Amino acid sequence: MGTRAPGVRRTAAGVSELVQAALPLIAEWLPTQRWYAGKGRPIAALTPVVGTPLQVGDPALLHLLLRVEHGGATAGPGDVYQLLLGIRSEQPASVGPMAVLGRLTGGTYDGATLYDAVHDPELTGRLLEHLATGDRFGSLSFRRTPGPGLPGNLPGRACTAEQSNSSVIYDTEFILKLFRRISPGTNPDLELSLALSRAGSTRIPRVAAWFECRLERSEPATLGLLQRYLADAEDGWELALDQVARLKGDPSPGNFAIEAHRLGRATAEVHRVLARSMPTARLDRARIAELAGAMADRLDSAVTAVPGLMRYRPALRAAFQQLTEAHLDGLPVQRIHGDLHLGQAMRTPQGWVLLDFEGEPAKPLAERRLPQPALRDVAAMLRSFDYAAAHLLAGAPGQDPELALLASAWAARNRAAYCAGYTAGGGVDPAGTPELMRALEIDKAVYEVVYEARHRPSWLPIPLAAINRLADTV
């Protein structure tokens, strides 16, 4: 017989008592999470920012924003993370051991199990109820978009496929993305998804609700985004890999280029709507030089991290210089996806849909909200086709020239089809601005080189092959 958990008391003293009891368990659990960005750095301090009881009793649900500080001379103000903490007298069967922080000791909550409530269908269902009714708890606000009401009685199941955030799926109707690393300001995923939804775009899942919190007199920070769940959709990355895998037995397993063309059109449609709905600008010569200079700086940092890039450095820097010289009359910029690849695209019976407009999570939020060349998304998708093609060579003994040729041809065919579809959909013809496309693809490949060197060394040849190709075309 377990000890009955008292639940969270809604008083400030009750919340403070629970948070203080939970901090030692959080300090041990947090670095083990895939979405935690401070791996390898010891935690110097944990400071509660806002603690909000969303359900009292047994079980209880506590929403917590927590500032994490790391030691060292270069340590900044720390990162704020969002936690949903469940408290029960007994651990629920749906919550696996990796989601359990431990048992609280001492005080009112002695013996209660503390766990990540994302894995508790009952408590995530409670979160949906708050979204459905547009509740407000102090600085924490739940907001709905106009339209049909939301069901408030659906349990949620945790999605295990994500890394930088967490998602909860409600039946086959909705999916809630919980942003784990929080910054003041509207998250681009909410900002752009709302703009596209309000403009009537069918290329994204419709926004149903979101919630936010105002931090220390700053603008509200986006905490979560509820959208329609695409239950009948197929993942673009998985579709591409399926086609690539079939090349080993059949050089013509199906024409994925048709889908690549359609995806290009969908990307262009999204860019056109964003250009109409969001602010645009035109970079003058000085700003273009700054853009090229930032690319060169990232290259220099990458050369330090991966010395194998050194021999390409002069040619790649020359490509960045050509970008400046080719656009003396200016360069249009707008809001874009910011982290587009095949895994961010879903094929539905009605056509391609784009997901996750958050941008690259590692970049500061203010930087992700800046207008950029629309072709940056195109360059990123071209890199994704290269990555998909490279799976054909994975596990192949030695260098198989025939497989390498098939992979190269598949990538080239689909890259060309995607660009043609993008142009047909009203986007700027990538072939018409070769200096810009080359610079953007180099910039993306340089990022990939550093990432693979640090996290997946066996994949390093993929971006290095692109660097070699792009350096030769300068």
XYZ file of C-alpha atoms in Angstrom:
474
model
C 0.000 0.000 0.000
C 1.588 3.268 -1.094
C 1.506 6.600 0.649
C -1.252 8.844 -0.673
C 0.180 11.886 -2.424
C -1.341 15.099 -1.067
C -1.283 16.820 -4.464
C -0.200 20.341 -5.228
C -1.650 23.055 -3.049
C -2.535 26.172 -5.031
C -0.948 28.454 -2.429
C 2.430 30.012 -3.164
C 3.855 28.247 -0.107
C 2.541 24.882 -1.287
C 4.019 25.295 -4.777
C 7.343 26.489 -3.373
C 7.512 23.510 -1.010
C 6.922 21.065 -3.861
C 9.420 22.730 -6.200
C 12.153 22.749 -3.566
C 11.522 19.058 -2.878
C 11.675 18.317 -6.616
C 14.868 20.251 -7.487
C 17.362 17.503 -6.463
C 15.473 14.961 -8.587
C 15.246 17.387 -11.523
C 19.008 18.057 -11.358
C 19.722 14.354 -11.903
C 17.010 13.711 -14.501
C 17.335 16.779 -16.715
C 20.750 15.992 -18.296
C 19.448 12.584 -19.414
C 16.762 14.076 -21.664
C 17.308 14.263 -25.439
C 15.964 17.821 -25.583
C 18.341 19.142 -22.927
C 20.880 21.452 -24.582
C 23.406 21.613 -21.749
C 24.913 18.136 -22.077
C 28.535 17.930 -21.011
C 28.294 21.037 -18.838
C 27.748 20.676 -15.078
C 24.690 22.407 -13.654
C 25.689 25.314 -11.419
C 22.201 26.379 -10.317
C 18.517 25.620 -10.812
C 16.195 28.588 -10.269
C 12.404 28.269 -10.463
C 10.936 31.009 -12.679
C 7.201 30.256 -12.603
C 5.419 27.323 -10.975
C 1.713 26.834 -11.755
C -0.555 24.051 -10.421
C -2.779 22.893 -13.295
C -4.442 20.105 -11.307
C -4.561 19.448 -7.576
C -5.140 16.215 -5.718
C -3.849 12.761 -6.613
C -2.736 12.881 -9.380
C -1.481 16.442 -9.475
C -0.045 18.391 -12.393
C 2.521 21.139 -11.941
C 3.701 23.364 -14.782
C 7.226 24.614 -14.102
C 9.542 27.006 -15.912
C 13.052 26.492 -14.608
C 16.239 28.439 -15.270
C 19.341 26.269 -15.592
C 22.747 27.896 -15.149
C 26.116 26.378 -15.973
C 29.461 27.250 -14.459
C 32.506 28.665 -16.221
C 33.895 32.054 -17.127
C 31.847 32.252 -20.345
C 28.573 31.121 -18.794
C 25.622 33.325 -19.702
C 22.342 33.898 -17.865
C 21.309 30.284 -18.408
C 18.477 28.588 -20.283
C 14.832 28.350 -19.271
C 13.188 24.934 -19.670
C 9.540 23.918 -19.541
C 8.636 20.927 -17.349
C 5.266 19.252 -16.840
C 5.517 17.360 -13.573
C 3.058 14.714 -12.454
C 2.748 13.724 -8.789
C 1.042 10.482 -7.768
C 1.025 8.194 -4.781
C 1.726 5.306 -7.165
C 3.552 5.299 -10.495
C 1.040 4.881 -13.358
C 1.527 1.964 -15.724
C 1.799 4.275 -18.742
C 4.871 6.030 -17.343
C 8.082 4.159 -18.106
C 11.189 4.286 -15.930
C 12.919 6.882 -18.133
C 10.100 9.348 -17.390
C 10.273 8.919 -13.621
C 12.336 11.466 -11.703
C 12.054 9.590 -8.410
C 10.215 9.681 -5.101
C 9.942 12.911 -3.171
C 11.248 12.837 0.354
C 10.334 14.909 3.382
C 7.540 17.362 3.978
C 3.997 17.131 2.691
C 4.982 15.172 -0.425
C 7.040 12.476 1.247
C 6.841 9.230 -0.709
C 5.017 10.624 -3.765
C 6.286 9.695 -7.253
C 7.470 12.598 -9.393
C 7.488 12.036 -13.155
C 7.323 13.662 -16.588
C 3.584 14.175 -17.071
C 3.954 14.159 -20.868
C 3.713 10.357 -20.517
C 0.509 10.389 -18.441
C -2.626 10.270 -20.682
C -4.871 11.531 -17.899
C -2.756 14.615 -17.156
C -2.091 15.482 -20.787
C -5.855 15.231 -21.254
C -6.170 17.823 -18.518
C -3.816 20.079 -20.484
C -6.110 19.787 -23.521
C -9.059 20.826 -21.341
C -7.251 24.029 -20.377
C -6.629 24.741 -24.074
C -10.270 24.003 -24.916
C -11.613 26.426 -22.312
C -8.963 29.120 -22.760
C -7.997 29.115 -19.082
C -5.600 31.539 -17.443
C -3.449 31.019 -14.373
C -1.574 34.170 -13.456
C 1.036 34.784 -16.173
C 0.185 31.456 -17.860
C -2.447 31.811 -20.618
C -4.194 29.233 -22.820
C -5.543 30.622 -26.105
C -7.777 29.232 -28.860
C -8.194 30.179 -32.484
C -11.706 31.030 -33.729
C -13.700 28.109 -35.046
C -15.228 24.835 -33.831
C -14.723 24.054 -30.170
C -12.047 21.665 -28.985
C -12.945 18.369 -27.321
C -11.892 18.431 -23.704
C -12.018 14.727 -22.948
C -9.293 13.166 -25.099
C -6.360 11.404 -23.417
C -2.947 12.139 -24.904
C -0.145 9.769 -25.822
C 3.461 10.892 -25.901
C 5.261 10.878 -29.240
C 8.743 9.402 -28.927
C 10.182 10.583 -32.245
C 11.301 14.125 -31.374
C 14.490 15.492 -29.830
C 14.423 19.251 -29.276
C 10.774 19.305 -28.113
C 8.069 16.918 -26.909
C 4.750 16.145 -28.576
C 1.479 14.668 -27.374
C -1.054 13.138 -29.809
C -4.762 13.251 -28.952
C -6.570 10.361 -30.625
C -6.360 11.036 -34.389
C -7.425 14.681 -34.092
C -4.727 16.901 -32.618
C -1.045 17.057 -31.812
C 0.402 19.328 -29.131
C 4.025 20.394 -29.440
C 5.595 21.381 -26.123
C 8.626 23.618 -26.531
C 11.195 22.577 -23.979
C 13.795 25.351 -24.237
C 11.942 28.640 -23.753
C 12.831 32.180 -24.850
C 10.786 35.378 -24.535
C 8.857 36.128 -27.703
C 6.547 34.328 -30.093
C 8.010 31.080 -31.359
C 8.281 31.129 -35.187
C 6.348 27.867 -35.378
C 3.311 29.584 -33.853
C 3.888 32.921 -35.592
C 4.195 31.513 -39.115
C 1.616 28.770 -38.663
C -0.927 31.345 -37.513
C -0.119 33.613 -40.467
C -0.506 30.726 -42.908
C -3.684 29.464 -41.233
C -5.289 32.911 -41.275
C -4.382 33.273 -44.955
C -6.230 30.026 -45.713
C -3.167 27.964 -46.637
C -3.745 24.223 -46.875
C -0.010 23.507 -46.803
C 0.197 23.354 -43.001
C -1.829 21.668 -40.248
C -4.438 24.122 -38.969
C -3.614 25.849 -35.675
C -6.246 25.094 -33.025
C -4.750 26.594 -29.840
C -1.564 27.511 -28.018
C -0.383 28.586 -24.582
C 2.171 31.103 -23.418
C 3.688 32.752 -20.354
C 4.995 36.261 -19.739
C 8.514 36.131 -18.306
C 9.940 38.970 -16.223
C 8.205 41.910 -17.962
C 9.190 40.606 -21.413
C 6.852 39.721 -24.273
C 4.984 36.398 -23.827
C 6.993 33.248 -24.518
C 5.310 30.501 -26.541
C 5.117 27.258 -24.552
C 2.977 24.955 -26.671
C 1.194 24.734 -30.023
C -1.871 22.584 -30.760
C -2.516 21.681 -34.409
C -4.577 19.222 -36.395
C -2.969 15.788 -36.477
C -2.285 14.401 -39.957
C -3.340 10.843 -39.259
C -3.427 9.856 -42.941
C -0.064 11.407 -43.884
C 3.220 9.788 -44.896
C 6.591 11.150 -43.808
C 8.600 12.584 -46.725
C 11.905 11.263 -45.399
C 10.554 7.733 -45.046
C 9.024 7.866 -48.529
C 12.343 8.973 -50.013
C 14.310 6.271 -48.175
C 11.863 3.639 -49.389
C 12.470 4.689 -52.988
C 16.231 4.813 -52.481
C 16.304 1.330 -50.932
C 14.560 -0.128 -53.966
C 17.336 1.075 -56.267
C 19.486 -1.864 -55.183
C 17.155 -4.292 -56.876
C 15.539 -2.078 -59.492
C 17.184 0.999 -61.020
C 13.688 2.330 -61.796
C 11.626 1.532 -58.664
C 9.206 4.393 -59.143
C 9.344 8.028 -60.079
C 9.853 9.908 -56.811
C 10.743 12.928 -58.954
C 7.003 13.472 -59.435
C 6.642 13.861 -55.678
C 9.757 16.039 -55.520
C 8.207 18.346 -58.120
C 4.964 18.548 -56.135
C 6.919 19.262 -52.959
C 8.731 22.077 -54.734
C 5.394 23.605 -55.730
C 4.132 23.316 -52.146
C 7.251 25.058 -50.838
C 6.798 27.909 -53.300
C 3.130 28.290 -52.320
C 4.106 28.590 -48.655
C 6.769 31.185 -49.477
C 4.297 33.212 -51.544
C 1.732 33.273 -48.707
C 4.394 34.239 -46.164
C 5.590 37.050 -48.416
C 2.018 38.402 -48.573
C 1.269 37.907 -44.878
C 4.534 38.843 -43.151
C 7.004 41.728 -43.451
C 9.522 41.559 -46.288
C 12.673 43.578 -46.943
C 15.458 44.074 -49.449
C 19.077 43.785 -48.410
C 21.321 46.504 -49.846
C 24.908 45.867 -50.851
C 26.241 46.417 -47.333
C 23.736 43.981 -45.814
C 24.514 41.385 -48.483
C 28.188 41.733 -47.585
C 27.213 41.108 -43.939
C 25.290 37.995 -45.002
C 28.300 36.677 -46.926
C 30.597 37.645 -44.069
C 28.545 35.644 -41.593
C 28.827 32.620 -43.894
C 32.598 33.101 -44.058
C 32.791 33.349 -40.270
C 30.863 30.100 -39.890
C 33.248 28.489 -42.363
C 36.276 29.667 -40.383
C 34.811 28.236 -37.176
C 34.073 24.973 -38.965
C 37.647 24.742 -40.270
C 38.869 25.023 -36.676
C 36.530 22.238 -35.596
C 37.116 20.029 -38.669
C 40.599 20.660 -40.116
C 39.746 18.534 -43.156
C 37.829 21.555 -44.476
C 40.996 23.650 -44.712
C 41.844 22.692 -48.281
C 38.399 23.856 -49.456
C 38.466 27.154 -47.581
C 39.805 29.434 -50.373
C 37.282 28.187 -52.942
C 34.366 28.391 -50.512
C 35.264 31.892 -49.377
C 35.438 32.880 -53.046
C 31.868 31.628 -53.465
C 30.726 33.893 -50.643
C 32.493 36.834 -52.261
C 30.747 36.060 -55.556
C 27.413 36.278 -53.722
C 28.169 39.889 -52.812
C 29.303 40.812 -56.310
C 26.305 39.174 -58.038
C 23.642 41.138 -56.141
C 24.761 44.752 -56.301
C 21.160 45.866 -56.826
C 19.895 44.192 -53.665
C 18.471 40.890 -52.476
C 14.851 40.315 -51.367
C 14.334 38.570 -48.031
C 11.223 37.308 -46.239
C 10.111 34.950 -43.493
C 10.839 31.318 -44.344
C 10.636 27.866 -42.781
C 14.243 28.013 -41.634
C 14.960 24.301 -41.157
C 13.356 22.599 -44.138
C 14.116 18.980 -45.023
C 12.257 15.876 -46.111
C 11.420 14.983 -42.510
C 9.514 18.269 -42.180
C 7.228 17.419 -45.109
C 4.210 15.102 -45.010
C 2.411 13.715 -48.034
C -1.344 13.649 -47.481
C -4.120 12.570 -49.882
C -4.648 16.295 -50.546
C -0.978 17.050 -51.248
C 2.231 17.965 -49.425
C 2.083 19.696 -46.036
C 5.023 21.378 -44.269
C 5.627 21.069 -40.526
C 7.686 22.650 -37.750
C 8.327 26.273 -38.696
C 10.436 26.709 -35.559
C 13.693 27.164 -37.479
C 16.981 25.729 -36.222
C 16.411 25.346 -32.449
C 20.093 25.967 -31.659
C 19.889 29.532 -33.006
C 18.597 32.395 -30.829
C 14.899 33.038 -31.276
C 15.443 36.625 -32.450
C 17.721 35.365 -35.235
C 15.191 32.738 -36.320
C 12.540 35.443 -36.728
C 14.612 37.524 -39.159
C 13.693 37.663 -42.875
C 16.017 35.559 -45.021
C 16.436 34.683 -48.706
C 13.599 32.311 -49.624
C 16.071 30.110 -51.478
C 17.684 29.171 -48.165
C 14.808 26.713 -47.689
C 15.362 25.393 -51.220
C 19.080 24.863 -50.581
C 18.289 23.011 -47.346
C 15.874 20.685 -49.139
C 18.472 19.953 -51.808
C 20.844 18.853 -49.072
C 18.102 16.561 -47.744
C 17.872 14.773 -51.109
C 21.632 14.195 -50.949
C 21.287 12.682 -47.474
C 18.473 10.388 -48.580
C 20.509 9.175 -51.559
C 23.500 8.453 -49.316
C 21.482 5.779 -47.494
C 21.903 3.615 -50.575
C 25.621 3.362 -49.778
C 25.205 2.718 -46.055
C 26.443 -0.724 -45.146
C 27.749 -1.419 -48.642
C 31.126 -3.226 -48.505
C 33.889 -0.936 -49.713
C 33.177 1.476 -52.533
C 30.562 0.129 -54.939
C 30.819 2.314 -58.080
C 27.471 1.128 -59.421
C 25.603 1.992 -56.215
C 27.417 5.318 -55.983
C 26.307 6.152 -59.518
C 22.706 5.175 -58.784
C 22.697 7.303 -55.620
C 24.153 10.311 -57.414
C 21.665 10.012 -60.267
C 18.717 9.681 -57.857
C 19.764 12.795 -55.941
C 20.373 14.820 -59.112
C 17.025 13.782 -60.591
C 15.057 14.739 -57.522
C 16.986 17.929 -56.848
C 16.186 19.085 -60.385
C 12.523 18.086 -60.063
C 12.164 19.929 -56.760
C 13.669 23.120 -58.214
C 11.443 22.857 -61.293
C 8.385 22.452 -59.073
C 9.446 25.404 -56.954
C 9.709 27.592 -60.056
C 6.380 26.312 -61.428
C 4.760 27.161 -58.088
C 5.764 30.816 -58.408
C 9.072 30.760 -56.574
C 12.262 32.404 -57.785
C 13.997 30.114 -60.280
C 17.004 28.693 -58.379
C 18.897 28.368 -61.679
C 18.556 32.117 -62.186
C 20.612 32.977 -59.109
C 23.462 30.429 -59.146
C 25.767 32.468 -56.879
C 23.119 32.705 -54.173
C 22.159 29.035 -54.415
C 25.783 27.938 -54.282
C 26.539 30.090 -51.249
C 23.429 28.926 -49.389
C 24.101 25.259 -50.099
C 27.735 25.634 -49.033
C 26.631 27.322 -45.814
C 24.266 24.430 -45.059
C 26.876 21.779 -45.907
C 29.431 23.489 -43.647
C 26.936 23.294 -40.792
C 26.404 19.602 -41.574
C 30.149 18.901 -41.537
C 30.476 20.233 -38.007
C 27.358 18.416 -36.820
C 28.397 15.063 -38.256
C 31.964 15.380 -36.974
C 30.609 15.874 -33.460
C 27.665 13.498 -33.414
C 27.831 10.987 -36.313
C 31.393 10.702 -37.648
C 30.431 7.838 -39.967
C 28.115 10.251 -41.812
C 30.800 12.898 -42.312
C 31.518 11.811 -45.929
C 28.006 12.933 -46.955
C 28.456 16.688 -46.414
C 32.153 16.491 -47.345
C 31.168 15.120 -50.751
C 28.873 18.127 -51.205
C 31.664 20.481 -50.141
C 33.974 18.876 -52.694
C 31.367 19.266 -55.446
C 30.484 22.834 -54.544
C 34.118 23.901 -54.267
C 34.776 22.596 -57.777
C 31.937 24.682 -59.205
C 33.294 27.969 -57.898
